[in-house]
Coordinates of C-alpha atoms in Angstrom, one line a residue:
Chain A
X1 CA 10.7 5.1 1.5
X2 CA 14.1 6.5 0.8
X3 CA 14.8 9.9 2.0
X4 CA 17.7 11.1 -0.2
X5 CA 17.6 14.0 -1.8
X6 CA 19.1 13.6 -5.3
X7 CA 22.1 16.4 -5.7
X8 CA 21.2 19.0 -7.7
X9 CA 22.8 20.7 -10.8
X10 CA 24.1 24.3 -9.9
X11 CA 21.7 27.0 -9.6
X12 CA 21.0 28.7 -12.9
X13 CA 22.9 32.2 -13.3
X14 CA 20.6 34.9 -14.3
X15 CA 22.0 38.0 -16.1
X16 CA 20.3 39.9 -13.6
X17 CA 20.3 37.7 -10.6
X18 CA 19.2 40.5 -8.2
X19 CA 17.0 40.5 -5.3
X20 CA 14.0 41.2 -7.4
X21 CA 14.7 37.7 -9.2
X22 CA 15.0 36.1 -5.8
X23 CA 11.5 37.6 -4.5
X24 CA 9.9 36.5 -7.8
X25 CA 11.2 33.0 -7.5
X26 CA 9.9 32.6 -4.0
X27 CA 6.8 33.7 -5.1
X28 CA 6.6 31.3 -8.1
X29 CA 7.7 28.6 -6.0
X30 CA 5.1 29.0 -3.6
X31 CA 2.4 29.1 -6.2
X32 CA 3.2 25.7 -7.6
X33 CA 3.6 24.3 -4.1
X34 CA 0.6 26.0 -2.6
X35 CA -2.2 23.8 -4.2
X36 CA -0.9 21.0 -2.6
X37 CA 0.5 22.5 0.5
X38 CA -2.9 23.8 1.7
X39 CA -4.2 20.3 1.6
X40 CA -1.3 18.7 3.0
X41 CA -0.9 21.2 6.1
X42 CA -4.4 21.0 6.8
X43 CA -4.9 17.3 6.7
X44 CA -1.6 15.7 7.1
X45 CA 1.0 18.1 8.7
X46 CA -1.3 19.5 11.3
X47 CA -2.8 15.9 12.3
X48 CA 0.7 14.4 12.7
X49 CA 1.6 17.2 15.3
X50 CA -1.9 17.1 16.9
X51 CA -1.3 13.3 17.3
X52 CA 1.8 14.1 19.3
X53 CA 0.3 16.7 21.5
X54 CA -2.9 14.7 21.9
X55 CA -1.0 11.9 23.4
X56 CA -0.2 13.9 26.8
X57 CA -3.9 15.0 26.9
X58 CA -7.0 13.5 28.5
X59 CA -9.6 14.2 25.9
X60 CA -12.5 12.2 25.4
X61 CA -15.6 13.1 22.8
X62 CA -17.3 13.7 26.4
X63 CA -14.7 16.1 27.9
X64 CA -12.6 19.1 27.0
X65 CA -8.9 18.5 26.5
X66 CA -6.7 18.7 29.4
X67 CA -2.9 18.2 30.0
X68 CA -2.2 15.1 31.7
X69 CA 1.5 14.5 31.2
X70 CA 2.3 10.5 31.0
X71 CA -0.7 9.3 32.7
X72 CA -2.2 7.8 29.0
X73 CA 1.2 5.9 28.9
X74 CA 0.8 4.8 32.5
X75 CA -2.6 3.5 31.8
X76 CA -1.3 1.9 28.6
X77 CA 1.8 -0.1 30.2
X78 CA -1.0 -1.2 32.7
X79 CA -3.3 -2.4 29.8
X80 CA -3.3 -6.2 29.3
X81 CA -5.2 -5.4 25.9
X82 CA -1.9 -3.2 24.8
X83 CA 0.6 -5.8 25.7
X84 CA -1.6 -8.4 23.9
X85 CA -1.8 -6.3 20.5
X86 CA 1.9 -5.5 20.9
X87 CA 2.8 -9.2 21.3
X88 CA 0.3 -9.9 18.1
X89 CA 1.9 -7.2 16.1
X90 CA 5.7 -8.5 16.5
X91 CA 4.5 -12.1 15.9
X92 CA 3.2 -10.9 12.5
X93 CA 6.1 -9.3 11.5
X94 CA 8.2 -12.3 12.7
X95 CA 6.2 -14.6 10.5
X96 CA 5.3 -11.8 7.4
X97 CA 9.0 -10.3 7.2
X98 CA 11.2 -13.7 6.5
X99 CA 8.5 -15.6 4.8
X100 CA 7.8 -12.7 2.4
X101 CA 11.3 -12.0 1.7
X102 CA 12.4 -15.4 1.1
X103 CA 9.6 -16.2 -1.5
X104 CA 10.1 -13.0 -3.2
X105 CA 13.7 -13.4 -3.6
X106 CA 13.0 -17.1 -5.1
X107 CA 10.3 -16.0 -7.3
X108 CA 12.5 -13.3 -8.5
X109 CA 15.6 -15.6 -9.4
X110 CA 13.1 -18.0 -10.9
X111 CA 11.4 -14.8 -13.2
X112 CA 15.1 -13.3 -14.0
X113 CA 15.6 -14.8 -17.5
X114 CA 14.9 -13.8 -20.9
X115 CA 12.2 -15.9 -22.2
X116 CA 9.5 -15.3 -24.5
X117 CA 6.4 -14.5 -22.4
X118 CA 8.4 -14.4 -19.2
X119 CA 6.3 -10.8 -18.5
X120 CA 3.2 -12.6 -18.5
X121 CA 4.3 -14.7 -15.6
X122 CA 5.8 -11.5 -13.6
X123 CA 2.3 -9.8 -14.2
X124 CA 0.5 -12.7 -12.6
X125 CA 2.5 -13.0 -9.8
X126 CA 2.1 -9.2 -9.2
X127 CA -1.4 -9.1 -9.3
X128 CA -2.4 -10.3 -6.0
X129 CA -0.8 -7.2 -4.7
X130 CA -3.0 -4.7 -6.3
X131 CA -6.3 -6.9 -6.0
X132 CA -9.2 -5.6 -3.6
X133 CA -8.2 -6.5 -0.2
X134 CA -11.8 -7.4 0.6
X135 CA -12.0 -9.7 -2.1
X136 CA -9.0 -11.4 -1.1
X137 CA -9.9 -11.3 2.7
X138 CA -13.2 -12.9 1.3
X139 CA -11.7 -15.8 -0.8
X140 CA -8.9 -16.8 1.5
X141 CA -11.4 -17.1 4.6
X142 CA -13.5 -19.3 2.7
X143 CA -10.2 -21.4 1.5
X144 CA -9.5 -21.7 4.9
X145 CA -13.1 -22.8 6.0
X146 CA -12.1 -25.6 8.9
X147 CA -14.6 -28.4 7.6
X148 CA -14.9 -28.4 3.7
X149 CA -12.3 -25.7 2.6
X150 CA -10.1 -26.5 0.1
X151 CA -7.0 -26.2 1.9
X152 CA -7.9 -28.6 4.6
X153 CA -9.2 -30.4 2.1
X154 CA -5.4 -30.6 0.6
X155 CA -3.9 -31.1 4.3
X156 CA -6.5 -34.3 4.5
X157 CA -5.5 -35.5 1.4
X158 CA -1.9 -35.4 2.2
X159 CA -2.8 -37.4 5.5
X160 CA -2.9 -34.8 7.9
X161 CA -6.1 -35.9 9.9
X162 CA -6.2 -33.2 12.5
X163 CA -6.3 -30.2 10.0
X164 CA -6.3 -26.8 11.9
X165 CA -9.2 -24.4 12.5
X166 CA -7.6 -21.5 11.0
X167 CA -9.3 -18.3 11.6
X168 CA -12.1 -20.2 14.1
X169 CA -9.0 -21.1 16.2
X170 CA -7.1 -18.5 18.5
X171 CA -3.8 -20.4 17.8
X172 CA -4.1 -20.4 14.0
X173 CA -6.0 -17.4 13.2
X174 CA -2.7 -15.2 13.3
X175 CA -0.9 -17.8 10.9
X176 CA -4.0 -17.7 8.5
X177 CA -3.6 -13.9 8.4
X178 CA 0.0 -14.2 7.8
X179 CA -0.2 -16.8 5.0
X180 CA -2.6 -14.5 3.4
X181 CA -0.5 -11.4 3.4
X182 CA 2.4 -13.2 2.2
X183 CA 0.4 -14.4 -0.8
X184 CA -0.7 -10.9 -1.2
X185 CA 2.7 -8.9 -0.8
X186 CA 5.3 -11.4 -2.4
X187 CA 4.7 -10.0 -6.1
X188 CA 5.5 -6.5 -4.8
X189 CA 8.9 -7.4 -3.5
X190 CA 9.5 -9.7 -6.3
X191 CA 9.5 -6.7 -8.6
X192 CA 12.0 -5.2 -6.2
X193 CA 14.2 -8.1 -6.2
X194 CA 14.0 -8.4 -10.1
X195 CA 15.2 -4.8 -10.5
X196 CA 18.1 -5.6 -7.9
X197 CA 19.0 -8.9 -10.3
X198 CA 19.0 -7.1 -13.0
X199 CA 21.4 -4.5 -11.8
X200 CA 24.0 -7.2 -11.0
X201 CA 26.7 -7.3 -13.8
X202 CA 27.1 -10.4 -16.0
X203 CA 30.5 -10.2 -15.7
X204 CA 30.6 -11.3 -12.0
X205 CA 28.8 -14.4 -12.8
X206 CA 31.1 -15.1 -15.7
X207 CA 34.2 -14.2 -13.6
X208 CA 32.9 -16.6 -10.8
X209 CA 32.3 -19.3 -13.3
X210 CA 36.2 -19.3 -14.6
X211 CA 37.3 -19.7 -11.2
X212 CA 35.1 -22.7 -11.0
X213 CA 32.4 -21.7 -8.7
X214 CA 29.4 -24.0 -8.5
X215 CA 25.6 -22.6 -8.8
X216 CA 25.4 -22.5 -5.2
X217 CA 28.7 -20.7 -4.5
X218 CA 27.7 -18.4 -7.2
X219 CA 24.5 -17.6 -5.8
X220 CA 26.3 -17.1 -2.0
X221 CA 29.3 -15.1 -2.8
X222 CA 27.8 -13.1 -6.0
X223 CA 24.0 -12.9 -6.1
X224 CA 23.5 -12.3 -2.1
X225 CA 26.3 -9.8 -1.7
X226 CA 25.1 -7.7 -4.7
X227 CA 21.8 -7.6 -3.5
X228 CA 22.4 -6.2 -0.3
X229 CA 21.1 -2.8 -0.9
X230 CA 17.8 -4.4 -2.4
X231 CA 17.5 -6.7 0.7
X232 CA 18.1 -4.0 3.3
X233 CA 15.4 -1.9 1.5
X234 CA 13.1 -4.8 1.3
X235 CA 13.5 -5.5 4.9
X236 CA 12.8 -2.0 6.0
X237 CA 9.5 -1.5 4.0
X238 CA 8.3 -5.2 5.1
X239 CA 8.9 -4.5 8.5
X240 CA 7.3 -1.3 8.6
X241 CA 4.4 -2.2 6.8
X242 CA 4.3 -5.4 9.0
X243 CA 4.0 -2.9 12.1
X244 CA 1.0 -0.9 10.5
X245 CA -1.1 -4.4 9.3
X246 CA -4.7 -3.0 9.8
X247 CA -7.2 -3.6 6.8
X248 CA -6.5 -7.1 6.5
X249 CA -7.0 -7.9 9.9
X250 CA -9.9 -5.8 10.3
X251 CA -11.9 -7.4 7.4
X252 CA -10.5 -11.1 8.0
X253 CA -10.6 -11.6 11.6
X254 CA -11.5 -8.4 13.2
X255 CA -8.9 -9.1 15.9
X256 CA -10.8 -12.5 16.8
X257 CA -11.2 -15.0 18.1
X258 CA -11.1 -13.4 21.4
X259 CA -7.9 -11.2 21.1
X260 CA -5.8 -13.4 19.2
X261 CA -5.6 -11.3 16.2
X262 CA -5.9 -7.8 17.6
X263 CA -3.0 -5.6 16.4
X264 CA -1.6 -2.0 17.5
X265 CA -3.0 -0.2 14.6
X266 CA -6.4 -1.7 15.3
X267 CA -6.4 -1.0 19.0
X268 CA -5.7 2.9 17.9
X269 CA -8.9 2.6 15.8
X270 CA -11.0 0.9 18.4
X271 CA -10.1 3.2 21.2
X272 CA -9.8 6.6 19.2
X273 CA -12.7 6.5 16.9
X274 CA -14.5 3.6 18.2
X275 CA -14.7 4.8 21.9
X276 CA -13.6 8.4 21.6
X277 CA -10.4 8.4 23.8
X278 CA -8.6 10.6 21.7
X279 CA -5.9 11.3 24.1
X280 CA -5.4 7.5 25.4
X281 CA -5.4 6.3 21.4
X282 CA -2.9 9.1 20.2
X283 CA -0.7 7.7 23.2
X284 CA -0.8 4.2 21.5
X285 CA -0.1 5.7 18.0
X286 CA 2.9 7.5 19.2
X287 CA 4.1 4.0 20.3
X288 CA 3.6 2.6 17.0
X289 CA 5.2 5.5 15.5
X290 CA 8.2 5.3 17.7
X291 CA 8.6 1.5 16.8
X292 CA 8.5 2.2 13.3
X293 CA 11.1 5.2 13.4
X294 CA 13.2 3.0 15.6
X295 CA 13.1 -0.1 13.0
X296 CA 14.0 2.1 10.2
X297 CA 17.0 4.2 12.2
X298 CA 18.4 0.7 13.4
X299 CA 18.4 -0.8 9.8
X300 CA 20.3 2.1 8.3
X301 CA 22.8 2.3 10.8
X302 CA 23.5 -1.8 10.2
X303 CA 23.6 -0.9 6.7
X304 CA 26.1 1.7 7.1
X305 CA 28.2 -0.2 9.4
X306 CA 28.4 -3.3 6.8
X307 CA 29.4 -0.6 3.9
X308 CA 32.3 0.5 6.0
Chain B
X1 CA 10.2 -26.3 -22.1
X2 CA 10.9 -27.6 -18.8
X3 CA 11.3 -24.1 -17.4
X4 CA 8.1 -22.9 -18.9
X5 CA 6.6 -25.9 -17.3
X6 CA 7.8 -25.2 -14.0
X7 CA 6.7 -21.6 -14.4
X8 CA 3.5 -22.5 -15.4
X9 CA 2.6 -24.8 -12.3
X10 CA 4.1 -22.1 -10.1
X11 CA 1.9 -19.5 -11.4
X12 CA -0.9 -21.7 -11.4
X13 CA -0.6 -22.6 -7.8
X14 CA -0.4 -18.9 -7.1
X15 CA -3.5 -18.1 -8.9
X16 CA -5.4 -20.7 -7.1
X17 CA -7.5 -18.4 -4.9
X18 CA -8.5 -16.4 -8.1
X19 CA -9.4 -19.6 -10.0
X20 CA -11.2 -20.8 -7.1
X21 CA -13.1 -17.4 -6.9
X22 CA -13.8 -17.2 -10.7
X23 CA -15.3 -21.0 -10.6
X24 CA -17.1 -20.6 -7.2
X25 CA -18.9 -17.3 -8.7
X26 CA -20.4 -19.6 -11.3
X27 CA -21.6 -22.4 -9.0
X28 CA -25.0 -22.9 -6.9
X29 CA -24.6 -22.0 -3.1
X30 CA -24.6 -25.6 -1.8
X31 CA -21.6 -26.9 -4.5
X32 CA -19.3 -23.9 -3.3
X33 CA -18.0 -25.8 -0.3
X34 CA -18.0 -29.6 -1.3
X35 CA -16.0 -32.4 -0.4
X36 CA -14.1 -33.2 -2.8
X37 CA -13.8 -29.8 -4.4
X38 CA -15.5 -29.4 -8.0
X39 CA -13.2 -27.1 -9.7
X40 CA -15.5 -26.8 -12.9
X41 CA -18.9 -26.1 -11.9
X42 CA -21.2 -29.4 -13.2
X43 CA -23.7 -26.6 -14.6
X44 CA -22.7 -23.0 -14.9
X45 CA -24.7 -20.6 -13.0
X46 CA -24.5 -17.5 -15.1
X47 CA -27.6 -16.0 -13.3
X48 CA -25.4 -15.1 -10.4
X49 CA -24.0 -12.3 -12.5
X50 CA -27.5 -11.0 -13.2
X51 CA -28.9 -11.5 -9.8
X52 CA -26.6 -9.7 -7.9
X53 CA -27.1 -6.2 -9.1
X54 CA -30.6 -6.7 -7.7
X55 CA -29.7 -8.2 -4.4
X56 CA -27.4 -5.5 -3.3
X57 CA -27.0 -1.8 -4.9
X58 CA -24.1 -3.2 -6.9
X59 CA -24.2 -0.3 -9.4
X60 CA -24.5 2.5 -6.6
X61 CA -21.4 1.0 -5.1
X62 CA -19.2 1.0 -8.4
X63 CA -20.3 4.3 -9.2
X64 CA -19.6 5.8 -5.8
X65 CA -16.0 3.9 -6.2
X66 CA -15.5 5.3 -9.6
X67 CA -16.5 8.9 -8.5
X68 CA -13.7 8.7 -5.7
X69 CA -11.2 7.4 -7.4
X70 CA -11.3 9.6 -10.3
X71 CA -11.4 12.9 -8.4
X72 CA -8.5 11.9 -6.2
X73 CA -6.8 10.7 -9.0
X74 CA -7.3 14.1 -11.1
X75 CA -6.4 16.1 -7.6
X76 CA -3.4 14.1 -6.8
X77 CA -1.6 14.0 -10.2
X78 CA -2.7 18.0 -10.7
X79 CA -1.6 19.4 -7.2
X80 CA 1.2 16.9 -7.1
X81 CA 2.9 17.5 -10.4
X82 CA 2.8 21.5 -9.8
X83 CA 4.2 20.7 -6.2
X84 CA 7.0 18.8 -7.3
X85 CA 7.8 21.4 -10.1
X86 CA 8.1 24.0 -7.2
X87 CA 10.2 21.8 -5.3
X88 CA 12.7 20.5 -8.2
X89 CA 13.1 23.5 -10.7
X90 CA 12.3 26.6 -8.9
X91 CA 14.7 27.9 -6.5
X92 CA 13.5 29.7 -3.2
X93 CA 14.7 30.1 0.6
X94 CA 13.0 27.3 2.7
X95 CA 12.3 24.7 -0.3
X96 CA 14.4 22.2 1.1
X97 CA 13.0 22.4 4.5
X98 CA 9.6 22.1 3.4
X99 CA 10.1 19.1 1.2
X100 CA 11.9 17.4 4.2
X101 CA 8.3 17.8 6.1
X102 CA 6.5 15.9 3.2
X103 CA 9.2 13.4 3.4
X104 CA 8.8 13.2 7.2
X105 CA 5.2 12.5 7.2
X106 CA 5.4 9.9 4.6
X107 CA 7.5 8.0 7.1
X108 CA 4.6 8.4 9.9
X109 CA 2.0 5.6 9.8
X110 CA -1.5 6.9 9.1
X111 CA -2.8 4.9 11.9
X112 CA -0.7 7.4 14.0
X113 CA -2.8 10.5 12.9
X114 CA -5.9 8.9 11.7
X115 CA -7.6 10.0 14.9
X116 CA -6.9 13.8 15.0
X117 CA -7.7 13.8 11.3
X118 CA -11.1 12.1 12.4
X119 CA -11.6 14.8 14.9
X120 CA -10.9 17.5 12.6
X121 CA -13.6 16.2 9.8
X122 CA -16.1 15.8 12.5
X123 CA -15.4 19.6 13.6
X124 CA -15.9 20.5 10.1
X125 CA -19.1 18.6 9.6
X126 CA -17.7 16.6 6.9
X127 CA -18.1 12.9 8.2
X128 CA -20.3 10.8 6.1
X129 CA -19.5 12.6 3.0
X130 CA -17.1 11.9 0.2
X131 CA -15.4 15.4 0.9
X132 CA -13.9 14.0 3.6
X133 CA -12.2 11.3 1.8
X134 CA -11.3 13.3 -1.0
X135 CA -9.5 16.2 1.2
X136 CA -7.5 13.4 3.0
X137 CA -6.2 11.5 0.0
X138 CA -6.1 14.1 -2.7
X139 CA -3.0 16.2 -1.3
X140 CA -0.7 13.2 -0.8
X141 CA 3.0 14.0 0.3
X142 CA 3.6 10.4 -1.6
X143 CA 2.4 11.8 -4.9
X144 CA 5.0 14.8 -4.4
X145 CA 7.5 12.8 -3.6
X146 CA 7.1 10.4 -6.6
X147 CA 6.7 13.2 -9.3
X148 CA 9.7 14.9 -8.0
X149 CA 12.0 12.1 -8.3
X150 CA 11.1 11.9 -11.9
X151 CA 11.3 15.6 -12.5
X152 CA 14.8 15.4 -10.9
X153 CA 16.0 13.2 -13.7
X154 CA 15.0 16.0 -16.5
X155 CA 17.9 18.2 -17.2
X156 CA 17.6 21.9 -15.8
X157 CA 19.2 23.0 -18.9
X158 CA 16.0 22.3 -20.7
X159 CA 14.1 24.7 -18.4
X160 CA 16.8 27.2 -18.9
X161 CA 16.5 27.1 -22.5
X162 CA 12.7 27.3 -22.3
X163 CA 13.2 30.3 -20.1
X164 CA 15.5 32.1 -22.6
X165 CA 12.8 31.3 -25.5
X166 CA 10.6 33.6 -23.0
X167 CA 8.3 30.8 -21.7
X168 CA 6.9 31.5 -18.0
X169 CA 7.3 28.9 -15.4
X170 CA 3.9 27.9 -15.9
X171 CA 4.3 27.7 -19.4
X172 CA 7.5 25.2 -18.7
X173 CA 5.5 23.2 -16.3
X174 CA 2.7 22.8 -19.1
X175 CA 4.7 22.6 -22.3
X176 CA 7.9 21.0 -21.3
X177 CA 7.8 19.1 -18.2
X178 CA 4.6 17.7 -18.3
X179 CA 4.8 16.2 -21.7
X180 CA 8.1 14.8 -20.6
X181 CA 7.0 13.0 -17.6
X182 CA 4.4 11.0 -19.2
X183 CA 5.4 7.8 -17.5
X184 CA 5.7 9.1 -14.1
X185 CA 2.1 10.8 -14.3
X186 CA 0.6 7.4 -15.6
X187 CA 2.5 5.7 -12.7
X188 CA 1.0 7.9 -10.0
X189 CA -2.5 8.3 -11.7
X190 CA -2.4 4.2 -11.8
X191 CA -1.0 3.7 -8.2
X192 CA -3.5 6.4 -7.0
X193 CA -6.5 5.0 -8.8
X194 CA -6.2 1.5 -7.6
X195 CA -5.4 2.5 -4.0
X196 CA -8.4 4.5 -3.8
X197 CA -10.5 1.7 -5.4
X198 CA -9.2 -0.7 -3.2
X199 CA -9.1 1.5 0.2
X200 CA -11.2 -0.2 2.8
X201 CA -10.6 1.5 6.4
X202 CA -10.8 5.1 4.8
X203 CA -14.7 4.6 3.5
X204 CA -15.2 2.5 6.5
X205 CA -14.3 5.1 8.9
X206 CA -15.6 8.2 7.2
X207 CA -18.6 6.7 5.0
X208 CA -21.7 5.7 7.2
X209 CA -24.7 5.8 4.9
X210 CA -25.5 2.9 2.6
X211 CA -25.9 5.1 -0.5
X212 CA -22.3 6.4 0.0
X213 CA -20.9 2.9 0.1
X214 CA -18.0 2.0 -2.1
X215 CA -17.6 -1.4 -3.7
X216 CA -15.4 -2.6 -0.8
X217 CA -17.8 -1.5 1.7
X218 CA -20.7 -2.9 0.1
X219 CA -18.8 -6.4 -0.4
X220 CA -18.0 -6.4 3.0
X221 CA -21.4 -5.7 4.3
X222 CA -22.8 -8.3 1.9
X223 CA -20.5 -11.0 3.8
X224 CA -21.6 -9.9 7.1
X225 CA -25.5 -10.1 6.2
X226 CA -25.6 -13.2 4.0
X227 CA -22.6 -14.9 5.0
X228 CA -24.2 -18.4 3.6
X229 CA -24.3 -17.0 0.0
X230 CA -21.2 -18.2 -0.9
X231 CA -21.7 -18.2 -4.6
X232 CA -23.3 -14.4 -4.6
X233 CA -20.3 -13.3 -2.2
X234 CA -17.7 -14.8 -5.1
X235 CA -19.7 -13.2 -7.8
X236 CA -19.6 -9.6 -5.8
X237 CA -15.7 -10.4 -5.4
X238 CA -15.2 -11.1 -9.1
X239 CA -16.9 -8.0 -9.8
X240 CA -14.9 -6.0 -7.8
X241 CA -11.8 -7.1 -9.1
X242 CA -12.6 -6.7 -12.8
X243 CA -12.0 -2.9 -12.9
X244 CA -8.6 -3.1 -11.4
X245 CA -7.9 -6.0 -13.9
X246 CA -8.7 -3.9 -16.8
X247 CA -6.6 -1.0 -15.3
X248 CA -3.8 -2.9 -14.4
X249 CA -3.8 -4.8 -17.7
X250 CA -3.8 -1.3 -19.8
X251 CA -1.0 0.0 -17.6
X252 CA 1.1 -2.9 -15.7
X253 CA 4.5 -1.3 -17.0
X254 CA 3.8 1.8 -15.5
X255 CA 3.1 0.2 -12.1
X256 CA 6.3 -1.6 -12.1
X257 CA 7.9 1.7 -13.2
X258 CA 6.0 3.4 -10.3
X259 CA 7.2 1.0 -7.8
X260 CA 10.9 1.3 -9.1
X261 CA 10.8 5.2 -9.3
X262 CA 9.2 5.4 -5.7
X263 CA 11.3 2.6 -4.2
X264 CA 14.6 2.3 -5.4
X265 CA 16.2 5.4 -6.4
X266 CA 19.0 6.6 -3.7

């Protein structure tokens, strides 16, 4: 999500641009915003602020809220489950981000050509992204079935005798989730890369060709630098979405086997809604928010330095 | 021709999960996970598609999903486009600060405030009702952002001309801006509909009684209860995807547009 506000045209000059007009404008402006704002205030803005306050309170479904300072955070840092969830979330991001990015770029380059019917191929690759998550999870769980699932049959057929146990194995469950999510997400990022590729002026390639650049050199010296803003955006979006991963984990593995795929979002859900430890789960959600914020700010900084 | 062949092989490979899903939905249970895989069922079991309606309340799930998706989409589009007009075409003090608050919350992960939301809904006595989900999802900041991005590309001179012609601000919104922003309205409507239809965690948290369940919850629970009924589970999966496929084929260019508008500007 970009936060830049597009510059506006100068304010319209009203013949009677007086205070009365300004007051009228304020009133009119608010009537437009109000229907959405009331809902937004009550069900988004207040909960966001409440989450911040809650993380410094001891509050469970059985007790009244009480200010406890950093106690929730101390408990969190001493909790083994928290560290496991944090580690799993980071590992998921480390697998998901580069794989999705590379495949999305590759697909975009393959599909960035003027061919009859190219739209069909693009649409087909985009489709997994909007398919029902439960259907995706269910199908992949069966594809990953250790004994007679299609994936292990394929692995056997190319000579891998000891195929992984996938979602039934604590070592392979996370990779299984990552593979599924890469398959699901790459179409979305392919669309972003396609838009980026189409914005590169063809003259750049023509000039490079005149200079005798090979296809590889053109890719490395024209495509990659020109795509930098897109890549930056894709990395931020992918990283942020990786840290929020939730539904796919819940439906595919529910955090298991053991705690091998438990992630931060899921911990927030379990502690907060599952067990009614509102304060404690809010402390974890503050950590999740700070990670997401740091990733975004950090990458903006890197981007700015590169541009200078 | 070579290019087409490469692309066809590639797309086919990426579509394998879907192909396998459809093929399995037309098999007997014991034929789904066989060694070696049967890509084309030896006998097409069409009865899976008639049996599923009696095995689980599939019709009820579909109706619930449709009801939620339609109401949330209508509210999102209506309130989002109104607010976007206020944020882009009317000038008043405090407007930009307010808009920043909207954008700021888009950056906060939903998981970070789902617990306070839940407590709030519990106190309002709205858990286990559609109203909770409608209230939570109908006033999205994202919709306001997406519509505003589009409205900013509509020249202010158009509104100015309409004002001189004596149209009220509501008239300008309804008769000038809305007709011009059909692509953005379509993008927002499609994205919202698909997101609501596919949402799992929202209904999972808020809808506890079976009669309120959406397709996603129904399907998930079917998997949990009858985890050896592979063919029937695949049938349910296919049915849950069909409405999305139809919506997607009708409006795929608006999806792409929506992603481009919300993602790449600025």
